[in-house]
PDB file of C-alpha atoms in Angstrom:
ATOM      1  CA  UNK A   1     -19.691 -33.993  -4.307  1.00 73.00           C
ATOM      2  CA  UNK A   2     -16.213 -32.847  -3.990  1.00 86.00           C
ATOM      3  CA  UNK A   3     -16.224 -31.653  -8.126  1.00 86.00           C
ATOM      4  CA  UNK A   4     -19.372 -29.915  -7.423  1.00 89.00           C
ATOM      5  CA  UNK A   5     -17.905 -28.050  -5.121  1.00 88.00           C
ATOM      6  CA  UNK A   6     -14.560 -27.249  -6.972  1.00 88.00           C
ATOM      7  CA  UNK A   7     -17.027 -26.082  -9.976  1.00 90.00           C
ATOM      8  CA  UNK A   8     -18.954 -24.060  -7.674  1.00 88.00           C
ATOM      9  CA  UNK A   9     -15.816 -22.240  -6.125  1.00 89.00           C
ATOM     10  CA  UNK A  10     -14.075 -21.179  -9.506  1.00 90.00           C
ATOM     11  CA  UNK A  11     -17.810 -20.205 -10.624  1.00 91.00           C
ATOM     12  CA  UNK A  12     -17.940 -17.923  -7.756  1.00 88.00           C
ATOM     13  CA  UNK A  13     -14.556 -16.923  -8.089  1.00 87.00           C
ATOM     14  CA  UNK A  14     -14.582 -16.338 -11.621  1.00 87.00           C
ATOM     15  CA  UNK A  15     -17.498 -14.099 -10.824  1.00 87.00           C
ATOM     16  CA  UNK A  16     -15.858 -12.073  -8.224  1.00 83.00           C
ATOM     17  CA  UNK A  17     -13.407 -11.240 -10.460  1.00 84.00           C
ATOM     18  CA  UNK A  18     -15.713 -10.027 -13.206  1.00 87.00           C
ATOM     19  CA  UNK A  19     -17.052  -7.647 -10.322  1.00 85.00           C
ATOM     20  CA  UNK A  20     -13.814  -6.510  -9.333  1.00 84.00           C
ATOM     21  CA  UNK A  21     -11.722  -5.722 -11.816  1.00 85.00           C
ATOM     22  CA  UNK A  22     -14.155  -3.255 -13.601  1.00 84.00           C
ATOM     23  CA  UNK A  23     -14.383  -1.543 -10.079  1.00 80.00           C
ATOM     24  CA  UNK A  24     -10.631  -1.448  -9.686  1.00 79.00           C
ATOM     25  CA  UNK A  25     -10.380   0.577 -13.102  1.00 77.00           C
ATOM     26  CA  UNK A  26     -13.264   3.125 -12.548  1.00 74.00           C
ATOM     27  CA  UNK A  27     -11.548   3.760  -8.703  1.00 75.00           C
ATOM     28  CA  UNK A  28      -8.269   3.931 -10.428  1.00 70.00           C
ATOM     29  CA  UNK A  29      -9.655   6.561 -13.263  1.00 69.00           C
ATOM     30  CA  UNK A  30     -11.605   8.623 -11.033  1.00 67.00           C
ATOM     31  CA  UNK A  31      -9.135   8.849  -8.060  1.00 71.00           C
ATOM     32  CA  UNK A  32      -5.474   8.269  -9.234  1.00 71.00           C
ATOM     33  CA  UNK A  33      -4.967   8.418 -13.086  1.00 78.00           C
ATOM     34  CA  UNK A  34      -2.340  11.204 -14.191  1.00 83.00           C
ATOM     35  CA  UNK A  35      -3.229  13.063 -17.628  1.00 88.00           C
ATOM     36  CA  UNK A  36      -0.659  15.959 -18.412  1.00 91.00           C
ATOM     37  CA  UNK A  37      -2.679  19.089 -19.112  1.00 90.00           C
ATOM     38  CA  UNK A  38       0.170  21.712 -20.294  1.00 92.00           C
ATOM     39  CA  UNK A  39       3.978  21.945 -19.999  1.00 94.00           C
ATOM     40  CA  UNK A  40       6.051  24.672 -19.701  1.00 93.00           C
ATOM     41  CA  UNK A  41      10.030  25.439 -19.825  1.00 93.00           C
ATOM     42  CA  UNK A  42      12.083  28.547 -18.289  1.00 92.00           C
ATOM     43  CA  UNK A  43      13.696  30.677 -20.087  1.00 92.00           C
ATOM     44  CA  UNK A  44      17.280  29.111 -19.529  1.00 91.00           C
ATOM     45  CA  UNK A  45      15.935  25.226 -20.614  1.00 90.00           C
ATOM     46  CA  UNK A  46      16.540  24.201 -16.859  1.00 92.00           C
ATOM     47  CA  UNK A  47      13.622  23.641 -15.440  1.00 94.00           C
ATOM     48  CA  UNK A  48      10.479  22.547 -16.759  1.00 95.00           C
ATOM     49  CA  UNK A  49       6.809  23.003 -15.094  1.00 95.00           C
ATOM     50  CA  UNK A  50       4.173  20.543 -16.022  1.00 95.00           C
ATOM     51  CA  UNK A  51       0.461  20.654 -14.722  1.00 94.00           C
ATOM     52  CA  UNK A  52      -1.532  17.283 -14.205  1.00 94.00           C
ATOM     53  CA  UNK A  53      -4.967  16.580 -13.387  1.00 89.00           C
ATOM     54  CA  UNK A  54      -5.079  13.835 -11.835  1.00 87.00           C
ATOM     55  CA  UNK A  55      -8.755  11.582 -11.586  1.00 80.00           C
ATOM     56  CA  UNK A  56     -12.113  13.315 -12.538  1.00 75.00           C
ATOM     57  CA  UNK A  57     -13.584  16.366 -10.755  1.00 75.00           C
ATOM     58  CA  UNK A  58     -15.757  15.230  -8.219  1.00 75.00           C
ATOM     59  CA  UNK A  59     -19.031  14.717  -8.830  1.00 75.00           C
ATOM     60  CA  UNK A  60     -22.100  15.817  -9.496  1.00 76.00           C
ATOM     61  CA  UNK A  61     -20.190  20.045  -9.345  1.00 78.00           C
ATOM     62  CA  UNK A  62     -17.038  19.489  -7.230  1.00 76.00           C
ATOM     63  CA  UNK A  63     -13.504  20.805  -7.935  1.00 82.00           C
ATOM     64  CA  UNK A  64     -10.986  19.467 -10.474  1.00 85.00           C
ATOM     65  CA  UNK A  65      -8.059  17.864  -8.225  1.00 89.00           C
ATOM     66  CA  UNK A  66      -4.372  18.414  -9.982  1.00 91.00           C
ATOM     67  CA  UNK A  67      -0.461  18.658  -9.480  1.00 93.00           C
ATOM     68  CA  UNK A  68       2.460  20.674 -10.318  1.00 95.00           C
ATOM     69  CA  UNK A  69       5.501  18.904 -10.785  1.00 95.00           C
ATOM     70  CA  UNK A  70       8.831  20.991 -11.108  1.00 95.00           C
ATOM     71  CA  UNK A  71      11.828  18.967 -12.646  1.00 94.00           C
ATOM     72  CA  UNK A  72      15.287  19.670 -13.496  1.00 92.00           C
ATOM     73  CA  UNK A  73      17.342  17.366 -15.680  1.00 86.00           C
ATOM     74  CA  UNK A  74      14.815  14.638 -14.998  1.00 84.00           C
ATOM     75  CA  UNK A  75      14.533  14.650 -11.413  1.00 91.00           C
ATOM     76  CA  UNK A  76      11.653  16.359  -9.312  1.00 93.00           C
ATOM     77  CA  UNK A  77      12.432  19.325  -7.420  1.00 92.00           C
ATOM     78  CA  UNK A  78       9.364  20.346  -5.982  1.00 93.00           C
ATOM     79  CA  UNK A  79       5.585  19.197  -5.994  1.00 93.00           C
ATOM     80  CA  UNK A  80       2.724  20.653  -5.242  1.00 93.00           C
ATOM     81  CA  UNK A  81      -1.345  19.321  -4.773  1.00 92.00           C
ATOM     82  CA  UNK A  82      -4.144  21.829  -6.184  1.00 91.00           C
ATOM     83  CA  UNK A  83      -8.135  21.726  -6.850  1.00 88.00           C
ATOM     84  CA  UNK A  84      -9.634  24.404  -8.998  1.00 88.00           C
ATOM     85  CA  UNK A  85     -13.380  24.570  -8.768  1.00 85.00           C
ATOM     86  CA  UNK A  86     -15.131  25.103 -11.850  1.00 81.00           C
ATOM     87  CA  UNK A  87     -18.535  23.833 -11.499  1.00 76.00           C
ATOM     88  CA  UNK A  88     -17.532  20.104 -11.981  1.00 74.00           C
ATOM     89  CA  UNK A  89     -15.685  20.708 -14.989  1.00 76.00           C
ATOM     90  CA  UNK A  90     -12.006  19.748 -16.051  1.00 82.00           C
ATOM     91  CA  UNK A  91      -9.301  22.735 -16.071  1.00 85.00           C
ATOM     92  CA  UNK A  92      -6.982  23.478 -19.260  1.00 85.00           C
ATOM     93  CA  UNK A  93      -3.915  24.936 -19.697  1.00 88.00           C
ATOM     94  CA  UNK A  94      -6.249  27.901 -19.638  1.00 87.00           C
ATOM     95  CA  UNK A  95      -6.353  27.625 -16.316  1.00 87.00           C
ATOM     96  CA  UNK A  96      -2.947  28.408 -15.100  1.00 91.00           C
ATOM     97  CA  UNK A  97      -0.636  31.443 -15.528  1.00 93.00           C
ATOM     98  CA  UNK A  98       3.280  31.182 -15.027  1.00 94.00           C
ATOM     99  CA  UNK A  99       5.751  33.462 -14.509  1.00 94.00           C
ATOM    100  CA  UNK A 100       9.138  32.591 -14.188  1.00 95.00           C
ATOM    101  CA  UNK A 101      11.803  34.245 -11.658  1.00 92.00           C
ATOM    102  CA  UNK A 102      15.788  34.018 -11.436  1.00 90.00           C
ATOM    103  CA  UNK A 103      14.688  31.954  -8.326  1.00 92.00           C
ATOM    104  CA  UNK A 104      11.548  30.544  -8.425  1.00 94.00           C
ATOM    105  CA  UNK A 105       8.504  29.669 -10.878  1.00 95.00           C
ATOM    106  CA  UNK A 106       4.962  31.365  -9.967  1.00 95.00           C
ATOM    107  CA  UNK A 107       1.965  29.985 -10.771  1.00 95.00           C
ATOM    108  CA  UNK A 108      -1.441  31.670 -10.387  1.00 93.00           C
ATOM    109  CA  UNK A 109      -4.163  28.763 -10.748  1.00 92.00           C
ATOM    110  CA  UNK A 110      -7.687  30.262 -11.760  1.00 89.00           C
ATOM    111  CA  UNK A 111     -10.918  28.765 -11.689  1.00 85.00           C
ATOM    112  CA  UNK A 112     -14.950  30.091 -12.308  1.00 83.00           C
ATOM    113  CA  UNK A 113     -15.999  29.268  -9.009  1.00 82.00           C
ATOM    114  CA  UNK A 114     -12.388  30.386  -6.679  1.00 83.00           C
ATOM    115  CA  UNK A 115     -10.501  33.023  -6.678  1.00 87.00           C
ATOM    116  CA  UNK A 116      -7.181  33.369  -7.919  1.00 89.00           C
ATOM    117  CA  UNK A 117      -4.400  30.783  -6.072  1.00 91.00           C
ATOM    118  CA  UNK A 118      -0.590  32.137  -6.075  1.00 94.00           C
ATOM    119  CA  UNK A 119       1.579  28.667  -6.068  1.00 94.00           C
ATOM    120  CA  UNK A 120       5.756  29.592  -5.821  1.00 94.00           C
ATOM    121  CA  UNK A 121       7.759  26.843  -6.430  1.00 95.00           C
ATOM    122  CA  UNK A 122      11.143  27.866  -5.634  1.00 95.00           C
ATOM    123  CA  UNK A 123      14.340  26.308  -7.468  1.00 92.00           C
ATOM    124  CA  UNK A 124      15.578  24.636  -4.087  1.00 92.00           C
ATOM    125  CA  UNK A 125      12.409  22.668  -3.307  1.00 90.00           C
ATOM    126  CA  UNK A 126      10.541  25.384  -1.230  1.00 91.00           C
ATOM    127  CA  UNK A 127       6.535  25.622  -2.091  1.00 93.00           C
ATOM    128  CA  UNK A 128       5.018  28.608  -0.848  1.00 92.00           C
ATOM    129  CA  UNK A 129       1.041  28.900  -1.347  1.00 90.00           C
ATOM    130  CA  UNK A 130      -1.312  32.387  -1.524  1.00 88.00           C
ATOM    131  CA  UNK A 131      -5.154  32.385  -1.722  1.00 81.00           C
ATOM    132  CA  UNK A 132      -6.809  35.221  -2.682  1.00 74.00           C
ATOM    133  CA  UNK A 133      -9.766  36.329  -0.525  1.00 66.00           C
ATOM    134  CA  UNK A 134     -12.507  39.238  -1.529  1.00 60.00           C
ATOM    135  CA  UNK A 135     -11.515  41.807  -2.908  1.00 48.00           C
ATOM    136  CA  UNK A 136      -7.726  41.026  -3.736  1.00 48.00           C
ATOM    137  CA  UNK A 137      -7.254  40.480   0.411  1.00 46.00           C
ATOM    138  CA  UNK A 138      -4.482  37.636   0.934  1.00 48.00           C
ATOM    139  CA  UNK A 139      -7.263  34.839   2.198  1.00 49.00           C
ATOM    140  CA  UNK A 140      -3.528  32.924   3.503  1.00 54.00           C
ATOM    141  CA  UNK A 141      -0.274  31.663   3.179  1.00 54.00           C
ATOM    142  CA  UNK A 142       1.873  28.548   3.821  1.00 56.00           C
ATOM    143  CA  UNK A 143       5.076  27.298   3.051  1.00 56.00           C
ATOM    144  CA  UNK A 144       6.809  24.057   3.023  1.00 62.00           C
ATOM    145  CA  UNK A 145      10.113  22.211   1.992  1.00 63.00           C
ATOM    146  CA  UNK A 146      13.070  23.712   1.034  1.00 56.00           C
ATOM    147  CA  UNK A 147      16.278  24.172   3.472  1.00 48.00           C
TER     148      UNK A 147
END
């Protein structure tokens, strides 16, 4: 009786654990998992801009969720969150424009189905965001970090 049980108890968790695990993975890929879509570099070599997406756009025509990550020397300076809508699909390094300033990096994020985000990333750890609204109108703006 009391092997029986034991047998039926590593059956069941044995089984669990089939379940589980899979689900763990496809929450982790579709939520969490960092894929670097382009990387770029100022002019000086200081600073370098990289652009993740990060999980799948959500389904079945949802935006693409991603990140900016500004680093100098190896160490983040400032981050920023983003989704681009595109009808479901995944952006590209097609999907960003970058300009960089003697203070700052600008970013203009672009998508079929938005219009036009302004991200500033400022060298000291500022983030400053700009939405476009019909026809060019600023649609708002927000800053954060920095002194």
């Amino acid at each position: 009786m009391e092997k029986t049980i034991k047998i039926v108890a590593i059956t069941l968790g044995v089984l669990a654990l089939i379940v589980f695990i899979p689900f763990v993975c496809l929450r982790y890929t579709t939520r969490y998992k960092e894929k670097l879509v382009d990387k770029t570099s100022s002019p000086d070599k200081q600073y370098i801009l990289s652009m993740y997406s990060v999980g799948e756009p959500y389904w079945p025509f949802g935006g693409a969720p991603g990140r900016l990550i500004l680093e100098m020397a190896n160490s983040k300076v400032a981050r920023a969150e983003f989704e681009i809508a595109n009808d479901g699909a995944r952006f590209d390094e097609d999907s960003w424009d970058v300009t960089w300033c003697s203070d700052r990096v600008e970013v203009v994020l672009s998508g079929n189905e938005q219009y036009d985000e302004l991200v500033t990333m400022y060298f000291d750890g500022g983030v400053e965001r700009k939405s476009g609204g019909p026809g060019g109108k600023d649609g708002g703006s927000q800053r954060s970090g920095g002194p």
